[in-house]
Tab-separated table of C-alpha atoms in Angstrom:
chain	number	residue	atom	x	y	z
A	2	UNK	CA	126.730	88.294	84.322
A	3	UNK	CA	129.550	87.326	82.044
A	4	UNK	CA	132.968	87.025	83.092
A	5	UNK	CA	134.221	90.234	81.494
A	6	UNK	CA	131.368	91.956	83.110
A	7	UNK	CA	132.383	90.570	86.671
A	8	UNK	CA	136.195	91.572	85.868
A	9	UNK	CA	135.068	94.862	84.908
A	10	UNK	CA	133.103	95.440	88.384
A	11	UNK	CA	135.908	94.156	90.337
A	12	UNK	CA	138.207	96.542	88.641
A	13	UNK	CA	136.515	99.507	88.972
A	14	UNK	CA	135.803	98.664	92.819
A	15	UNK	CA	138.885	97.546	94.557
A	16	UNK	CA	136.850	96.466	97.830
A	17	UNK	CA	134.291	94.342	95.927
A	18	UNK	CA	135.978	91.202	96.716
A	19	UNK	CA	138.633	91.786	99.656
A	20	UNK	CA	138.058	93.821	102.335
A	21	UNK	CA	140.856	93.486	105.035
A	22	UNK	CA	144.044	91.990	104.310
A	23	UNK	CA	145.259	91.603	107.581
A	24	UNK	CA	142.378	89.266	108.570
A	25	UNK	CA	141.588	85.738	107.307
A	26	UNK	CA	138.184	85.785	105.614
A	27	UNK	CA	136.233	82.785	104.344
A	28	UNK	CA	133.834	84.363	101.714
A	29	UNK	CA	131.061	83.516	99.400
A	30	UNK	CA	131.103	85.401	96.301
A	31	UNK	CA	127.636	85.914	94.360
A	32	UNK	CA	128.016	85.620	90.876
A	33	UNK	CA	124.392	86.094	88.747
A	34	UNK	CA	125.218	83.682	85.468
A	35	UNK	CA	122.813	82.696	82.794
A	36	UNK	CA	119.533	83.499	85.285
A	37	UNK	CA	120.827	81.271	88.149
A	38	UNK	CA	122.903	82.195	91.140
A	39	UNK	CA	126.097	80.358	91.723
A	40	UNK	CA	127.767	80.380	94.663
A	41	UNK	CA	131.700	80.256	94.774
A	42	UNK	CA	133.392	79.703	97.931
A	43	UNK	CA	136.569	81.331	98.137
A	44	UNK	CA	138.775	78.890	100.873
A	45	UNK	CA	139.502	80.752	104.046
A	46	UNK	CA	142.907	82.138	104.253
A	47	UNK	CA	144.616	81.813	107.904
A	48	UNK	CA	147.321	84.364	108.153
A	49	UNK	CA	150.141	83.847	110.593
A	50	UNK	CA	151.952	86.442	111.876
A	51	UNK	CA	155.674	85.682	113.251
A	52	UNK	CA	156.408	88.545	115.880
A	53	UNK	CA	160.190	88.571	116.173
A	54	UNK	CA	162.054	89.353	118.835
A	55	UNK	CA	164.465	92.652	117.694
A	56	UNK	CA	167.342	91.734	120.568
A	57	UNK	CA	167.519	88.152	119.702
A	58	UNK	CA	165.771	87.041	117.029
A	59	UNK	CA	163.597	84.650	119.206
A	60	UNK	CA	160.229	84.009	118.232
A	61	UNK	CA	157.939	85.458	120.570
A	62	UNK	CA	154.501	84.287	119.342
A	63	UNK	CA	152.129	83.129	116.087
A	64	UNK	CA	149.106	85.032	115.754
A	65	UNK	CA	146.587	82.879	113.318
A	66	UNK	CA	143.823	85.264	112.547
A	67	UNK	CA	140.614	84.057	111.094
A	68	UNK	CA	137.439	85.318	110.340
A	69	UNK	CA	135.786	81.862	111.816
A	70	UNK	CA	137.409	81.930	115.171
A	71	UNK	CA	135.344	81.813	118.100
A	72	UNK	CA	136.350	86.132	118.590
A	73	UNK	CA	134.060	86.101	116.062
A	74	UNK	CA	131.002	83.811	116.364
A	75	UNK	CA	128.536	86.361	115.701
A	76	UNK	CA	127.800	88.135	112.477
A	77	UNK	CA	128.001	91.477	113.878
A	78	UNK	CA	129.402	93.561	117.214
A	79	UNK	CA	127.663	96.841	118.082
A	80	UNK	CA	130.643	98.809	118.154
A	81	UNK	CA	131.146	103.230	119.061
A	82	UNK	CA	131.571	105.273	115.953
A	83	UNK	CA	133.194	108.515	117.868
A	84	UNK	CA	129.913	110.112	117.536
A	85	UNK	CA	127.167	111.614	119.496
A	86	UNK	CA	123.653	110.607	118.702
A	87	UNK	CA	122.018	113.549	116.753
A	88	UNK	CA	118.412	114.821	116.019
A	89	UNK	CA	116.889	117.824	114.648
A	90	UNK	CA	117.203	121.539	115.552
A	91	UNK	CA	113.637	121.863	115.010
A	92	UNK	CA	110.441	121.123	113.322
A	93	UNK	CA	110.026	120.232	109.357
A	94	UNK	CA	106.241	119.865	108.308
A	95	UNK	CA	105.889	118.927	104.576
A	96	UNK	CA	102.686	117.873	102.518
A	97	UNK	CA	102.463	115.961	99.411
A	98	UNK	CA	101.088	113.509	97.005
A	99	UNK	CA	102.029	109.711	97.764
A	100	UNK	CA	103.273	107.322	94.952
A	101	UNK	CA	100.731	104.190	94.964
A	102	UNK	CA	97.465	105.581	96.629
A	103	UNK	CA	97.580	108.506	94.865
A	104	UNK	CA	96.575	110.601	98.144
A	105	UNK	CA	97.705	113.099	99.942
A	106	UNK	CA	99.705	113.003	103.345
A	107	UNK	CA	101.012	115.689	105.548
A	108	UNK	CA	104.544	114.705	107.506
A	109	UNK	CA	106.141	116.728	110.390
A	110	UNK	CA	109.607	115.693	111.184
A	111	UNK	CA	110.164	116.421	115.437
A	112	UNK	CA	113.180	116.541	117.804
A	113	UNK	CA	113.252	113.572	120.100
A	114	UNK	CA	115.426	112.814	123.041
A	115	UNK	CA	118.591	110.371	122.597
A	116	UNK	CA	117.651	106.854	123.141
A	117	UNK	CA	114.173	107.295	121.288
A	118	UNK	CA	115.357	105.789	117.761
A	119	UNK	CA	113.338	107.038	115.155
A	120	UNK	CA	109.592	105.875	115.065
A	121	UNK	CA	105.849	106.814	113.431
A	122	UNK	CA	103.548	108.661	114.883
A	123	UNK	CA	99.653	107.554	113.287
A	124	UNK	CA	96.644	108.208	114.864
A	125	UNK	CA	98.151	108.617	118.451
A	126	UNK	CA	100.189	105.448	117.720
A	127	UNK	CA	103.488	105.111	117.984
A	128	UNK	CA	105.249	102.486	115.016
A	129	UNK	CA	108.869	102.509	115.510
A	130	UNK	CA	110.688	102.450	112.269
A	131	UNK	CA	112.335	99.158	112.858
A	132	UNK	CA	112.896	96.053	110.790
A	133	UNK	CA	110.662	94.130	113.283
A	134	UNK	CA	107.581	95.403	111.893
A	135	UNK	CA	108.155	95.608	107.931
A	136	UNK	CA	105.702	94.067	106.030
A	137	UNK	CA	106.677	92.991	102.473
A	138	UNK	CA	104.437	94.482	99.965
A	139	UNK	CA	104.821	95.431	96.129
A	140	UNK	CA	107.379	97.811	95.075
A	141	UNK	CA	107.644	99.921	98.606
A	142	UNK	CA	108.684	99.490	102.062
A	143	UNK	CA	105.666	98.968	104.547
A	144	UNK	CA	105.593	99.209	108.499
A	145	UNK	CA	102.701	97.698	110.205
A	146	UNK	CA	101.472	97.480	114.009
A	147	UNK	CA	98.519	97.129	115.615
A	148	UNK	CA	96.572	97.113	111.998
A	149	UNK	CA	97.901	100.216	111.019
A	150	UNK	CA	99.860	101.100	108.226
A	151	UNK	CA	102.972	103.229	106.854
A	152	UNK	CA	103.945	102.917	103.003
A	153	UNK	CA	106.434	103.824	101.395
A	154	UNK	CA	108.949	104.740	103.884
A	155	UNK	CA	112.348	104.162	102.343
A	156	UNK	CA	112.937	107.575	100.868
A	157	UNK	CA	112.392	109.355	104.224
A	158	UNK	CA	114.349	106.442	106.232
A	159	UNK	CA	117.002	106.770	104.226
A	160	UNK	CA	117.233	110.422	104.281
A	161	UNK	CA	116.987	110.564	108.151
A	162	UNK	CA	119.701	107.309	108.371
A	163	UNK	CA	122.254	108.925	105.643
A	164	UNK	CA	121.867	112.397	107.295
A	165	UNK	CA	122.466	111.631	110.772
A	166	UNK	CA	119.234	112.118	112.363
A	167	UNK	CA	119.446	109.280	114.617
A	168	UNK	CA	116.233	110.333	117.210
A	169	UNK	CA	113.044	111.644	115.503
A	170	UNK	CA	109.543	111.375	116.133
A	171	UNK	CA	107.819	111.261	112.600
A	172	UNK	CA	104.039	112.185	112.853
A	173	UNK	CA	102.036	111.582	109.564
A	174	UNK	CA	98.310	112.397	109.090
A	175	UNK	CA	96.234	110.800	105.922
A	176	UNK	CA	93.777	112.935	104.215
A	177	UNK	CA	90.668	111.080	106.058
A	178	UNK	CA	90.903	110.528	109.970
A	179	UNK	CA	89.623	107.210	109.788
A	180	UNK	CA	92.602	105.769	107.355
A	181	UNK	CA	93.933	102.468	108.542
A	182	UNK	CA	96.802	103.226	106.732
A	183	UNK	CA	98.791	106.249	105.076
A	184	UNK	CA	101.845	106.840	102.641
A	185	UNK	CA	104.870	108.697	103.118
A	186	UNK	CA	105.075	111.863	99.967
A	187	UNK	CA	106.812	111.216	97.119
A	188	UNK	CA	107.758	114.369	95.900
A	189	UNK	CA	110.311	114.083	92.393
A	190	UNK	CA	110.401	110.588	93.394
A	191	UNK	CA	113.949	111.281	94.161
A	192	UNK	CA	115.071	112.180	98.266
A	193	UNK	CA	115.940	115.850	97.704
A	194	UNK	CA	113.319	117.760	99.412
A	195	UNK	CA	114.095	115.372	102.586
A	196	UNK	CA	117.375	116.459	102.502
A	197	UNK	CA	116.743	120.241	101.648
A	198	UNK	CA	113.721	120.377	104.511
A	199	UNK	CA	116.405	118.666	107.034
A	200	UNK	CA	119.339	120.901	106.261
A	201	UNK	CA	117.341	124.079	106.069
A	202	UNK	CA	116.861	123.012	109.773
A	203	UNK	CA	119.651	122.155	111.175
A	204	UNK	CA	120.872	119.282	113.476
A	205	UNK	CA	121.598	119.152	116.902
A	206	UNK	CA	123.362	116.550	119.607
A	207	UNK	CA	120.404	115.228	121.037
A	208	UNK	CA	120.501	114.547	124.810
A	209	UNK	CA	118.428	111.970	127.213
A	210	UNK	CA	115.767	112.757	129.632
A	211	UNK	CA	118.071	113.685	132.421
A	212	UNK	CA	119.583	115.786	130.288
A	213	UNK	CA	122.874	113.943	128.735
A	214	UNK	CA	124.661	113.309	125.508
A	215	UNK	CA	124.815	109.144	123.944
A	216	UNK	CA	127.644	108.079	122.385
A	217	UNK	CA	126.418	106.282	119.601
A	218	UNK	CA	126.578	102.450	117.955
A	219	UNK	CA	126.677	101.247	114.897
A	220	UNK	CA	127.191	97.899	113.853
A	221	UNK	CA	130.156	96.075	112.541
A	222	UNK	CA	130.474	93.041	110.424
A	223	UNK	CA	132.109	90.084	111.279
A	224	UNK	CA	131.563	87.294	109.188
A	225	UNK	CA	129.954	87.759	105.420
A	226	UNK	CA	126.371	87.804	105.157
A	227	UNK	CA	123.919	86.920	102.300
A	228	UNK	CA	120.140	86.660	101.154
A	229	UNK	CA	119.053	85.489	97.204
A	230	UNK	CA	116.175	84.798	95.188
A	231	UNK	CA	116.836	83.082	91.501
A	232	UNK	CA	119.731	85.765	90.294
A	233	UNK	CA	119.325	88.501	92.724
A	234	UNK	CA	121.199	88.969	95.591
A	235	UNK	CA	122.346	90.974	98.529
A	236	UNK	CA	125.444	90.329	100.449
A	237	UNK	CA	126.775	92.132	103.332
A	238	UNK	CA	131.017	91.654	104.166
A	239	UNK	CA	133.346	92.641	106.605
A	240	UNK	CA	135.257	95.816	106.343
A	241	UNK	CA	136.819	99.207	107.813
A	242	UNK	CA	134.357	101.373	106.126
A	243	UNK	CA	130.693	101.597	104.851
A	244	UNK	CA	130.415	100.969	101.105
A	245	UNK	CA	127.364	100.017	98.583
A	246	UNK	CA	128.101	98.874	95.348
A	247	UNK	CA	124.800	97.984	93.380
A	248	UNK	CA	124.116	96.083	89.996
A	249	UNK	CA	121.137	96.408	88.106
A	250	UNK	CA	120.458	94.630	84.412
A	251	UNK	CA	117.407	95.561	82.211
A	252	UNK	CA	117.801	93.929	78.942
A	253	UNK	CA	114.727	94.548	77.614
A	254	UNK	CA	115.522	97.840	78.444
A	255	UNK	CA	118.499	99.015	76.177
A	256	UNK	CA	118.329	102.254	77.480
A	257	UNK	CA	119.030	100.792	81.420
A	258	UNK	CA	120.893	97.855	80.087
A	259	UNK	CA	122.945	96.374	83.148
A	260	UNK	CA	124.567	99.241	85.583
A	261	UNK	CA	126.882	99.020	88.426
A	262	UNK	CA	127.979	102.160	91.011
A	263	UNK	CA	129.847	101.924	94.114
A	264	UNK	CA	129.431	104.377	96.694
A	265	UNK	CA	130.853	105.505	100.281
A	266	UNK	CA	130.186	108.259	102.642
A	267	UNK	CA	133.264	110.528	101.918
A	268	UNK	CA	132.181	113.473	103.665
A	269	UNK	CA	128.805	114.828	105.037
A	270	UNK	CA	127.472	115.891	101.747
A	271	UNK	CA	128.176	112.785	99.924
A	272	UNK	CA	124.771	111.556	100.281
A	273	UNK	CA	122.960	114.711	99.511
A	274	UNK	CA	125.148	115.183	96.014
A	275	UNK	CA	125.785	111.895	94.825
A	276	UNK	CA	122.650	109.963	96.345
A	277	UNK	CA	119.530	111.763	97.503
A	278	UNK	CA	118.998	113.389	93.627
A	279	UNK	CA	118.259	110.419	91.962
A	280	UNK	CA	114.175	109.556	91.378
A	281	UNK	CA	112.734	106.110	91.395
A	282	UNK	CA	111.963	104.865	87.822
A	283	UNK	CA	109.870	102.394	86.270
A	284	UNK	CA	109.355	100.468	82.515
A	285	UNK	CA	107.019	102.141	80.779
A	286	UNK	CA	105.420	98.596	79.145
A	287	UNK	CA	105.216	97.701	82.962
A	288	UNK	CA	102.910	101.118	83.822
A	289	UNK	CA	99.472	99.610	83.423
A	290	UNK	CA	100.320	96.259	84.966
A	291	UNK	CA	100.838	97.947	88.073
A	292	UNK	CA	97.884	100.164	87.952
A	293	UNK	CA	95.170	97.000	87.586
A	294	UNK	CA	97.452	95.709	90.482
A	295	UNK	CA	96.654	99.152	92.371
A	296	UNK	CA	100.034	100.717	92.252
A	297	UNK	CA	101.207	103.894	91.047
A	298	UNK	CA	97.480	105.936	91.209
A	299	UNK	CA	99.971	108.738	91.583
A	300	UNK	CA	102.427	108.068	89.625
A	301	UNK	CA	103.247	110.470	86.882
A	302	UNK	CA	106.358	111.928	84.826
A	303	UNK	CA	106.657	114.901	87.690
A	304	UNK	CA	107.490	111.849	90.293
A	305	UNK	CA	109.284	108.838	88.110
A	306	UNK	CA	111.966	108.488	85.374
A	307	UNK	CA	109.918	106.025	83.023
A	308	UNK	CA	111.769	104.144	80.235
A	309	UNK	CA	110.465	102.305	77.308
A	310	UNK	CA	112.281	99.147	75.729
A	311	UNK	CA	111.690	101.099	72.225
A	312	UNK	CA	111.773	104.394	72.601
A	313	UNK	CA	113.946	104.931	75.506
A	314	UNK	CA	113.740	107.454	78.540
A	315	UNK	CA	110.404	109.195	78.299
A	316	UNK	CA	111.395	112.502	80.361
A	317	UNK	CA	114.860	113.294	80.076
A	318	UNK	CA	117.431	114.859	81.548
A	319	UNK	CA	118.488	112.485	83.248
A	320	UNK	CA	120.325	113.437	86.555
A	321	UNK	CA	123.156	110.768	86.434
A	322	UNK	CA	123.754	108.449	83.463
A	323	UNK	CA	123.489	105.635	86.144
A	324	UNK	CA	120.509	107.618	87.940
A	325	UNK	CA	118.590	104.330	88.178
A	326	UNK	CA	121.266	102.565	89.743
A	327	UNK	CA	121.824	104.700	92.199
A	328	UNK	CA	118.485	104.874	93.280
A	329	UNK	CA	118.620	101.417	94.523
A	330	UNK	CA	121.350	102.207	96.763
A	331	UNK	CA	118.907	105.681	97.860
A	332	UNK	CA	116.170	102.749	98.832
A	333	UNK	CA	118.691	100.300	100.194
A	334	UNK	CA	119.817	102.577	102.738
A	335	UNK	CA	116.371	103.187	103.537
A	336	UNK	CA	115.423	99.729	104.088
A	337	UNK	CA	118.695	98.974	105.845
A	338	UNK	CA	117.969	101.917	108.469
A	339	UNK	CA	115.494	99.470	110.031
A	340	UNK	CA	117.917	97.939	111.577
A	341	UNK	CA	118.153	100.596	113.608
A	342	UNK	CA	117.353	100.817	117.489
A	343	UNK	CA	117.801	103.243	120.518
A	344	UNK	CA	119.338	106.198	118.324
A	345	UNK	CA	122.234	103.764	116.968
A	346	UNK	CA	123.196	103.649	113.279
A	347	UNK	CA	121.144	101.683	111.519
A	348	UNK	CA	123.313	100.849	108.002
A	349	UNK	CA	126.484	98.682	108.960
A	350	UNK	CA	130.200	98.788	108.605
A	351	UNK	CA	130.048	97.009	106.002
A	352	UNK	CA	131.130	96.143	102.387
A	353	UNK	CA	126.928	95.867	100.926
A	354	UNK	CA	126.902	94.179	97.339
A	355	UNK	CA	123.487	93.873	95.916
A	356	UNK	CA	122.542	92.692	92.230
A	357	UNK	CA	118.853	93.072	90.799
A	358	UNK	CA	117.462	92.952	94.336
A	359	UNK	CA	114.617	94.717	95.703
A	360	UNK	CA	112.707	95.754	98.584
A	361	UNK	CA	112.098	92.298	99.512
A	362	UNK	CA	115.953	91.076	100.140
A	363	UNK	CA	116.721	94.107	101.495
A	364	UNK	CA	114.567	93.729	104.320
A	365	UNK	CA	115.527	90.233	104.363
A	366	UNK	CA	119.428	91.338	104.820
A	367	UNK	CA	118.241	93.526	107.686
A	368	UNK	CA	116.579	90.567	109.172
A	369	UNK	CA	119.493	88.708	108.962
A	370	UNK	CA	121.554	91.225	110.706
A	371	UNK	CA	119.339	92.157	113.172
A	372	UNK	CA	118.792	88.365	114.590
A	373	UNK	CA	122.761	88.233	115.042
């Protein structure tokens, strides 16, 4: 990333860099620069506050605020949002074809009782959708437990996590009884019939097995948090409010080229308008890589945006110019919801920069913020 591109970020998103003047903050910028990943270490800035006595002028006390003090030894507090935990009004049963084993899966989304956290339901076996049991694996999100298997997940997950379902019991079925594992639909590629299925529903405060409401958690960040491989990167920092900016750079691919969006829940349909519309994509010189590595039996135009370094997107219109990008941000949300336990949020307050990152380092970010 060249210096005019970084300038050109940072201006268009004020909170890319500073997040809370009023606190000290000692914070590690990730710059991608000519395929490596520098790291530039911003010194920690102490601010003292004099509080002044009106009557007399006499100095009452210094406050020296950092973001290293002991108040603040651990990465992140589990904090009340002013929110009830939530689940849904009913039942949503769907059916469709998945992405990479090209089968068919049948999902029903059910009400569960606050507390319950959202989790899998497989053969009479319960997987809870939580970052302890992600298995990396090629181009999807995977839960395993016990041998069994749930791909593809991050579309749902995110869904579920952006929409506020906080307690739901998700029971998939394969399309042989015997399947050790099963895939999640894929639909348009994209998480809009999640979100329609869910809203035609309805959502409802859920309550506990004696019968009352949970206030719910969601964590907050204290201290800046990052994972990298080569030039990508995820980094997590401290701030008021939730926001995801996300880089992505293709240039082999003229027609992606390198793409930044910054996003934030403004209001409840944020997600579902700005978000949940956009389909996962792929290089179309990439396509038959991925099927002699097993990938993508179902892929097809109906399901993907595919985009050729010559030619460029293969089945336009686009829904956003920066569609792609914001599809990362669709799956990071997903993959950050695993963070998620006992009907608390699962995606942090938190300022979330990620550059050409993946799957992988976002389950490696939730990792990091779940051991803290």
């Amino acid at each position: 990333m060249s210096a005019k591109q970084r300038d050109s970020v940072i201006s268009a998103n004020s909170n890319l860099t500073c997040i809370n003047p009023n606190i000290g903050l000692h914070m590690v910028a990730l710059i991608a620069k000519k395929n490596r990943l520098h790291r530039v270490t911003v010194e920690s800035m102490n601010l003292s506050v004099a509080v002044v006595k009106a009557k007399n002028s006499t100095l009452i006390s210094w406050m020296r605020l950092s973001s290293f003090s002991s108040a603040a030894s651990s990465t992140v507090s589990l904090n009340p949002i002013g929110r009830l935990q939530q689940t849904l009004a009913g039942c949503v049963e769907v059916k469709g074809k998945s992405l990479h084993s090209g089968k068919l899966s049948t999902v029903k989304l059910l009400p569960e009782i606050a507390g319950a956290g959202r989790y899998f339901d497989f053969r009479s076996r319960s997987i809870p959708a939580s970052i302890e049991f992600a298995q990396e694996s090629p181009l999807c999100t995977t839960l395993l437990k016990d041998g069994l298997k749930i791909r593809t997940v991050e579309h749902l997950l995110s869904t579920l996590e952006a929409k506020g379902v906080d307690n739901c019991r998700i029971r998939i079925d394969s399309e042989h009884a015997d399947d050790q594992e099963v895939e999640v639909p894929i639909f348009d590629g994209s998480a809009k019939e999640w979100v329609d299925a869910i809203e035609e529903v309805g959502i409802n405060v859920a309550q506990n097995h004696v019968g009352e409401s949970v206030e719910k958690m969601v964590a907050h960040l204290n201290k800046p948090v990052h994972v990298w491989k080569n030039d990508s990167f995820v980094a997590a920092y401290p701030a008021l409010e939730t926001r995801i900016t996300c880089g992505i750079d293709f240039p082999q691919v003229p027609a992606i080229g390198c793409q930044w969006f910054s996003w934030k829940p403004l209001h409840e349909s944020s997600y579902a308008k700005d978000i949940a519309p956009s389909r996962t994509f792929c290089v179309y010189e990439e396509v038959e890589k991925m099927r002699e590595a097993g990938l993508i039996k179902g892929g097809s135009l109906d399901n993907a945006i595919v985009c050729s370094a010559e030619h460029g997107w293969m089945n336009p219109p686009l829904r956003f110019d920066n569609e792609a990008c914001r599809h990362k941000i669709l799956d990071l949300i997903g993959d950050l919801s695993l963070v998620a336990r006992g009907g608390n949020g699962g995606l942090p307050v938190a300022h979330i920069v990620a550059f050409k990152a993946g799957h992988a380092l976002h389950t490696d970010l939730a990792r990091r913020l779940n051991m803290d």
